Short mmCIF file of N, CA, C and O in Angstrom, two decimals:
data_model
loop_
_atom_site.label_atom_id
_atom_site.label_comp_id
_atom_site.label_asym_id
_atom_site.label_seq_id
_atom_site.Cartn_x
_atom_site.Cartn_y
_atom_site.Cartn_z
N MET A 1 24.93 1.41 -9.68
CA MET A 1 24.17 1.91 -8.56
C MET A 1 23.18 2.98 -8.98
O MET A 1 22.21 3.20 -8.30
N LYS A 2 23.43 3.64 -10.11
CA LYS A 2 22.50 4.67 -10.58
C LYS A 2 21.16 4.05 -11.01
O LYS A 2 20.13 4.70 -10.91
N ILE A 3 21.20 2.81 -11.45
CA ILE A 3 19.96 2.14 -11.84
C ILE A 3 19.08 1.96 -10.61
O ILE A 3 17.86 2.16 -10.67
N PHE A 4 19.69 1.58 -9.48
CA PHE A 4 18.92 1.43 -8.24
C PHE A 4 18.30 2.75 -7.82
O PHE A 4 17.14 2.79 -7.41
N GLU A 5 19.04 3.82 -7.93
CA GLU A 5 18.52 5.15 -7.57
C GLU A 5 17.39 5.56 -8.51
O GLU A 5 16.43 6.19 -8.08
N LYS A 6 17.52 5.19 -9.77
CA LYS A 6 16.52 5.59 -10.76
C LYS A 6 15.18 4.86 -10.55
O LYS A 6 14.11 5.43 -10.74
N TYR A 7 15.24 3.60 -10.15
CA TYR A 7 14.02 2.79 -10.00
C TYR A 7 13.69 2.49 -8.55
O TYR A 7 13.09 1.47 -8.24
N LYS A 8 14.04 3.39 -7.66
CA LYS A 8 13.79 3.21 -6.24
C LYS A 8 12.29 3.18 -5.93
O LYS A 8 11.87 2.55 -4.96
N PHE A 9 11.50 3.83 -6.75
CA PHE A 9 10.05 3.87 -6.52
C PHE A 9 9.42 2.49 -6.61
O PHE A 9 8.34 2.26 -6.06
N LEU A 10 10.09 1.54 -7.26
CA LEU A 10 9.55 0.18 -7.34
C LEU A 10 9.50 -0.48 -5.97
O LEU A 10 8.67 -1.37 -5.75
N LEU A 11 10.35 -0.04 -5.06
CA LEU A 11 10.31 -0.58 -3.70
C LEU A 11 9.01 -0.20 -2.99
O LEU A 11 8.61 -0.85 -2.03
N ILE A 12 8.37 0.84 -3.45
CA ILE A 12 7.07 1.23 -2.91
C ILE A 12 5.95 0.43 -3.59
O ILE A 12 5.01 -0.01 -2.94
N LEU A 13 6.08 0.22 -4.87
CA LEU A 13 5.01 -0.43 -5.63
C LEU A 13 4.90 -1.93 -5.35
O LEU A 13 3.79 -2.47 -5.37
N LEU A 14 6.00 -2.60 -5.09
CA LEU A 14 5.94 -4.04 -4.84
C LEU A 14 5.15 -4.40 -3.58
O LEU A 14 4.27 -5.26 -3.64
N PRO A 15 5.40 -3.76 -2.42
CA PRO A 15 4.55 -4.06 -1.26
C PRO A 15 3.09 -3.67 -1.47
O PRO A 15 2.19 -4.34 -0.99
N LEU A 16 2.87 -2.60 -2.21
CA LEU A 16 1.50 -2.18 -2.51
C LEU A 16 0.79 -3.24 -3.34
O LEU A 16 -0.36 -3.58 -3.07
N ALA A 17 1.46 -3.78 -4.33
CA ALA A 17 0.87 -4.83 -5.16
C ALA A 17 0.58 -6.08 -4.33
O ALA A 17 -0.47 -6.71 -4.49
N LEU A 18 1.47 -6.43 -3.43
CA LEU A 18 1.26 -7.58 -2.56
C LEU A 18 0.06 -7.35 -1.65
O LEU A 18 -0.79 -8.24 -1.48
N PHE A 19 -0.05 -6.15 -1.08
CA PHE A 19 -1.18 -5.82 -0.22
C PHE A 19 -2.50 -5.91 -0.97
O PHE A 19 -3.47 -6.49 -0.49
N ILE A 20 -2.54 -5.35 -2.18
CA ILE A 20 -3.77 -5.38 -2.98
C ILE A 20 -4.14 -6.82 -3.34
O ILE A 20 -5.30 -7.21 -3.29
N SER A 21 -3.14 -7.62 -3.68
CA SER A 21 -3.39 -9.02 -4.03
C SER A 21 -3.97 -9.79 -2.84
O SER A 21 -4.93 -10.54 -2.99
N LEU A 22 -3.37 -9.62 -1.67
CA LEU A 22 -3.86 -10.33 -0.49
C LEU A 22 -5.27 -9.88 -0.12
O LEU A 22 -6.12 -10.70 0.23
N LEU A 23 -5.53 -8.59 -0.20
CA LEU A 23 -6.85 -8.07 0.13
C LEU A 23 -7.89 -8.55 -0.88
O LEU A 23 -9.01 -8.91 -0.51
N ASP A 24 -7.51 -8.60 -2.14
CA ASP A 24 -8.41 -9.07 -3.18
C ASP A 24 -8.77 -10.54 -2.96
O ASP A 24 -9.94 -10.93 -3.09
N ASN A 25 -7.78 -11.35 -2.63
CA ASN A 25 -8.05 -12.78 -2.37
C ASN A 25 -8.98 -12.95 -1.18
O ASN A 25 -9.86 -13.81 -1.20
N LYS A 26 -8.79 -12.13 -0.15
CA LYS A 26 -9.65 -12.21 1.04
C LYS A 26 -11.09 -11.84 0.68
O LYS A 26 -12.03 -12.49 1.14
N ILE A 27 -11.26 -10.83 -0.14
CA ILE A 27 -12.61 -10.40 -0.53
C ILE A 27 -13.27 -11.46 -1.41
O ILE A 27 -14.45 -11.77 -1.25
N LEU A 28 -12.51 -12.03 -2.34
CA LEU A 28 -13.07 -13.05 -3.22
C LEU A 28 -13.49 -14.31 -2.46
O LEU A 28 -14.37 -15.05 -2.91
N LYS A 29 -12.88 -14.56 -1.32
CA LYS A 29 -13.24 -15.73 -0.52
C LYS A 29 -14.45 -15.46 0.36
O LYS A 29 -14.86 -16.32 1.13
N GLY A 30 -15.04 -14.27 0.26
CA GLY A 30 -16.27 -13.98 0.98
C GLY A 30 -16.10 -13.14 2.23
O GLY A 30 -16.94 -13.19 3.12
N PHE A 31 -15.07 -12.36 2.30
CA PHE A 31 -14.81 -11.53 3.48
C PHE A 31 -15.95 -10.56 3.76
O PHE A 31 -16.36 -10.38 4.90
N LEU A 32 -16.50 -9.94 2.73
CA LEU A 32 -17.56 -8.95 2.93
C LEU A 32 -18.95 -9.49 2.62
O LEU A 32 -19.93 -8.75 2.65
N SER A 33 -19.09 -10.77 2.35
CA SER A 33 -20.38 -11.31 1.96
C SER A 33 -21.33 -11.51 3.15
O SER A 33 -22.52 -11.71 2.95
N SER A 34 -20.80 -11.45 4.36
CA SER A 34 -21.65 -11.68 5.53
C SER A 34 -22.64 -10.53 5.75
O SER A 34 -23.68 -10.73 6.35
N GLY A 35 -22.30 -9.35 5.27
CA GLY A 35 -23.19 -8.20 5.43
C GLY A 35 -23.09 -7.53 6.78
O GLY A 35 -23.86 -6.62 7.07
N LYS A 36 -22.16 -7.98 7.61
CA LYS A 36 -21.99 -7.35 8.93
C LYS A 36 -21.28 -6.01 8.77
O LYS A 36 -20.33 -5.88 8.00
N SER A 37 -21.74 -5.03 9.51
CA SER A 37 -21.14 -3.69 9.45
C SER A 37 -19.70 -3.70 9.93
O SER A 37 -18.87 -2.97 9.40
N ILE A 38 -19.39 -4.52 10.92
CA ILE A 38 -18.04 -4.55 11.47
C ILE A 38 -17.02 -4.99 10.42
O ILE A 38 -15.89 -4.51 10.41
N ASP A 39 -17.41 -5.90 9.53
CA ASP A 39 -16.52 -6.33 8.46
C ASP A 39 -16.22 -5.17 7.52
O ASP A 39 -15.08 -4.98 7.10
N HIS A 40 -17.24 -4.41 7.19
CA HIS A 40 -17.07 -3.27 6.28
C HIS A 40 -16.22 -2.18 6.93
O HIS A 40 -15.36 -1.59 6.27
N TYR A 41 -16.45 -1.91 8.21
CA TYR A 41 -15.63 -0.91 8.90
C TYR A 41 -14.18 -1.37 9.01
O TYR A 41 -13.26 -0.56 8.89
N GLY A 42 -13.97 -2.64 9.24
CA GLY A 42 -12.62 -3.18 9.28
C GLY A 42 -11.91 -3.04 7.95
O GLY A 42 -10.74 -2.67 7.87
N TYR A 43 -12.64 -3.31 6.88
CA TYR A 43 -12.10 -3.19 5.53
C TYR A 43 -11.71 -1.73 5.23
O TYR A 43 -10.62 -1.46 4.74
N ILE A 44 -12.60 -0.81 5.57
CA ILE A 44 -12.31 0.61 5.35
C ILE A 44 -11.13 1.05 6.21
O ILE A 44 -10.27 1.81 5.76
N GLY A 45 -11.06 0.57 7.44
CA GLY A 45 -9.94 0.90 8.32
C GLY A 45 -8.61 0.41 7.76
O GLY A 45 -7.60 1.12 7.80
N ILE A 46 -8.60 -0.81 7.24
CA ILE A 46 -7.38 -1.36 6.64
C ILE A 46 -6.94 -0.51 5.45
O ILE A 46 -5.76 -0.20 5.28
N LEU A 47 -7.89 -0.11 4.63
CA LEU A 47 -7.56 0.72 3.47
C LEU A 47 -7.01 2.08 3.89
O LEU A 47 -6.04 2.58 3.30
N ILE A 48 -7.61 2.68 4.90
CA ILE A 48 -7.14 4.00 5.37
C ILE A 48 -5.73 3.88 5.93
O ILE A 48 -4.87 4.73 5.64
N ILE A 49 -5.46 2.86 6.72
CA ILE A 49 -4.12 2.66 7.28
C ILE A 49 -3.11 2.45 6.16
O ILE A 49 -2.01 3.03 6.20
N ALA A 50 -3.47 1.67 5.16
CA ALA A 50 -2.55 1.43 4.04
C ALA A 50 -2.25 2.71 3.28
O ALA A 50 -1.10 2.96 2.90
N VAL A 51 -3.26 3.53 3.06
CA VAL A 51 -3.05 4.79 2.34
C VAL A 51 -2.18 5.75 3.15
O VAL A 51 -1.29 6.40 2.59
N VAL A 52 -2.41 5.82 4.45
CA VAL A 52 -1.60 6.70 5.30
C VAL A 52 -0.13 6.25 5.28
O VAL A 52 0.78 7.08 5.15
N ILE A 53 0.10 4.97 5.40
CA ILE A 53 1.47 4.45 5.36
C ILE A 53 2.11 4.73 4.01
O ILE A 53 3.27 5.16 3.93
N LEU A 54 1.37 4.53 2.95
CA LEU A 54 1.89 4.78 1.61
C LEU A 54 2.22 6.26 1.41
O LEU A 54 3.27 6.60 0.87
N ILE A 55 1.36 7.15 1.86
CA ILE A 55 1.63 8.59 1.74
C ILE A 55 2.86 8.96 2.55
O ILE A 55 3.70 9.74 2.09
N TYR A 56 3.01 8.40 3.74
CA TYR A 56 4.19 8.68 4.57
C TYR A 56 5.47 8.23 3.85
O TYR A 56 6.46 8.96 3.81
N ILE A 57 5.45 7.04 3.28
CA ILE A 57 6.63 6.53 2.57
C ILE A 57 6.96 7.41 1.37
O ILE A 57 8.12 7.72 1.12
N ILE A 58 5.95 7.82 0.64
CA ILE A 58 6.17 8.67 -0.53
C ILE A 58 6.74 10.02 -0.12
O ILE A 58 7.66 10.55 -0.76
N ILE A 59 6.24 10.60 0.97
CA ILE A 59 6.77 11.89 1.44
C ILE A 59 8.23 11.74 1.86
O ILE A 59 9.06 12.59 1.54
N GLN A 60 8.55 10.67 2.58
CA GLN A 60 9.94 10.44 2.98
C GLN A 60 10.84 10.23 1.77
O GLN A 60 11.96 10.73 1.72
N PHE A 61 10.34 9.50 0.79
CA PHE A 61 11.09 9.25 -0.44
C PHE A 61 11.34 10.56 -1.18
O PHE A 61 12.43 10.81 -1.69
N ASP A 62 10.33 11.42 -1.22
CA ASP A 62 10.46 12.71 -1.92
C ASP A 62 11.44 13.63 -1.19
O ASP A 62 12.20 14.34 -1.83
N LYS A 63 11.42 13.62 0.13
CA LYS A 63 12.36 14.45 0.90
C LYS A 63 13.79 14.02 0.63
O LYS A 63 14.67 14.86 0.49
N LYS A 64 14.03 12.71 0.55
CA LYS A 64 15.39 12.22 0.31
C LYS A 64 15.84 12.53 -1.10
O LYS A 64 17.00 12.79 -1.34
N SER A 65 14.91 12.51 -2.07
CA SER A 65 15.33 12.79 -3.45
C SER A 65 15.58 14.27 -3.69
O SER A 65 16.38 14.62 -4.53
N ASN A 66 14.92 15.14 -2.92
CA ASN A 66 15.15 16.57 -3.09
C ASN A 66 16.41 17.05 -2.39
O ASN A 66 16.92 18.11 -2.74
N SER A 67 16.90 16.30 -1.44
CA SER A 67 18.10 16.76 -0.73
C SER A 67 19.37 16.21 -1.34
O SER A 67 19.43 15.55 -2.28
#
């Protein structure tokens, strides 16, 4: 069980890698090629939401490891 505790951070990295992969595939298929501003704002919004969620998870993970 100590191995799980030691590598718990991988539970954060795996969803992040999946998110990046899906977003990359969407962009490569021409998601932002239309040149519409709404597409770019949507892309930036998705990235901001993902970063906020990731920061929240990291803070919660850090609180649990310090206690």
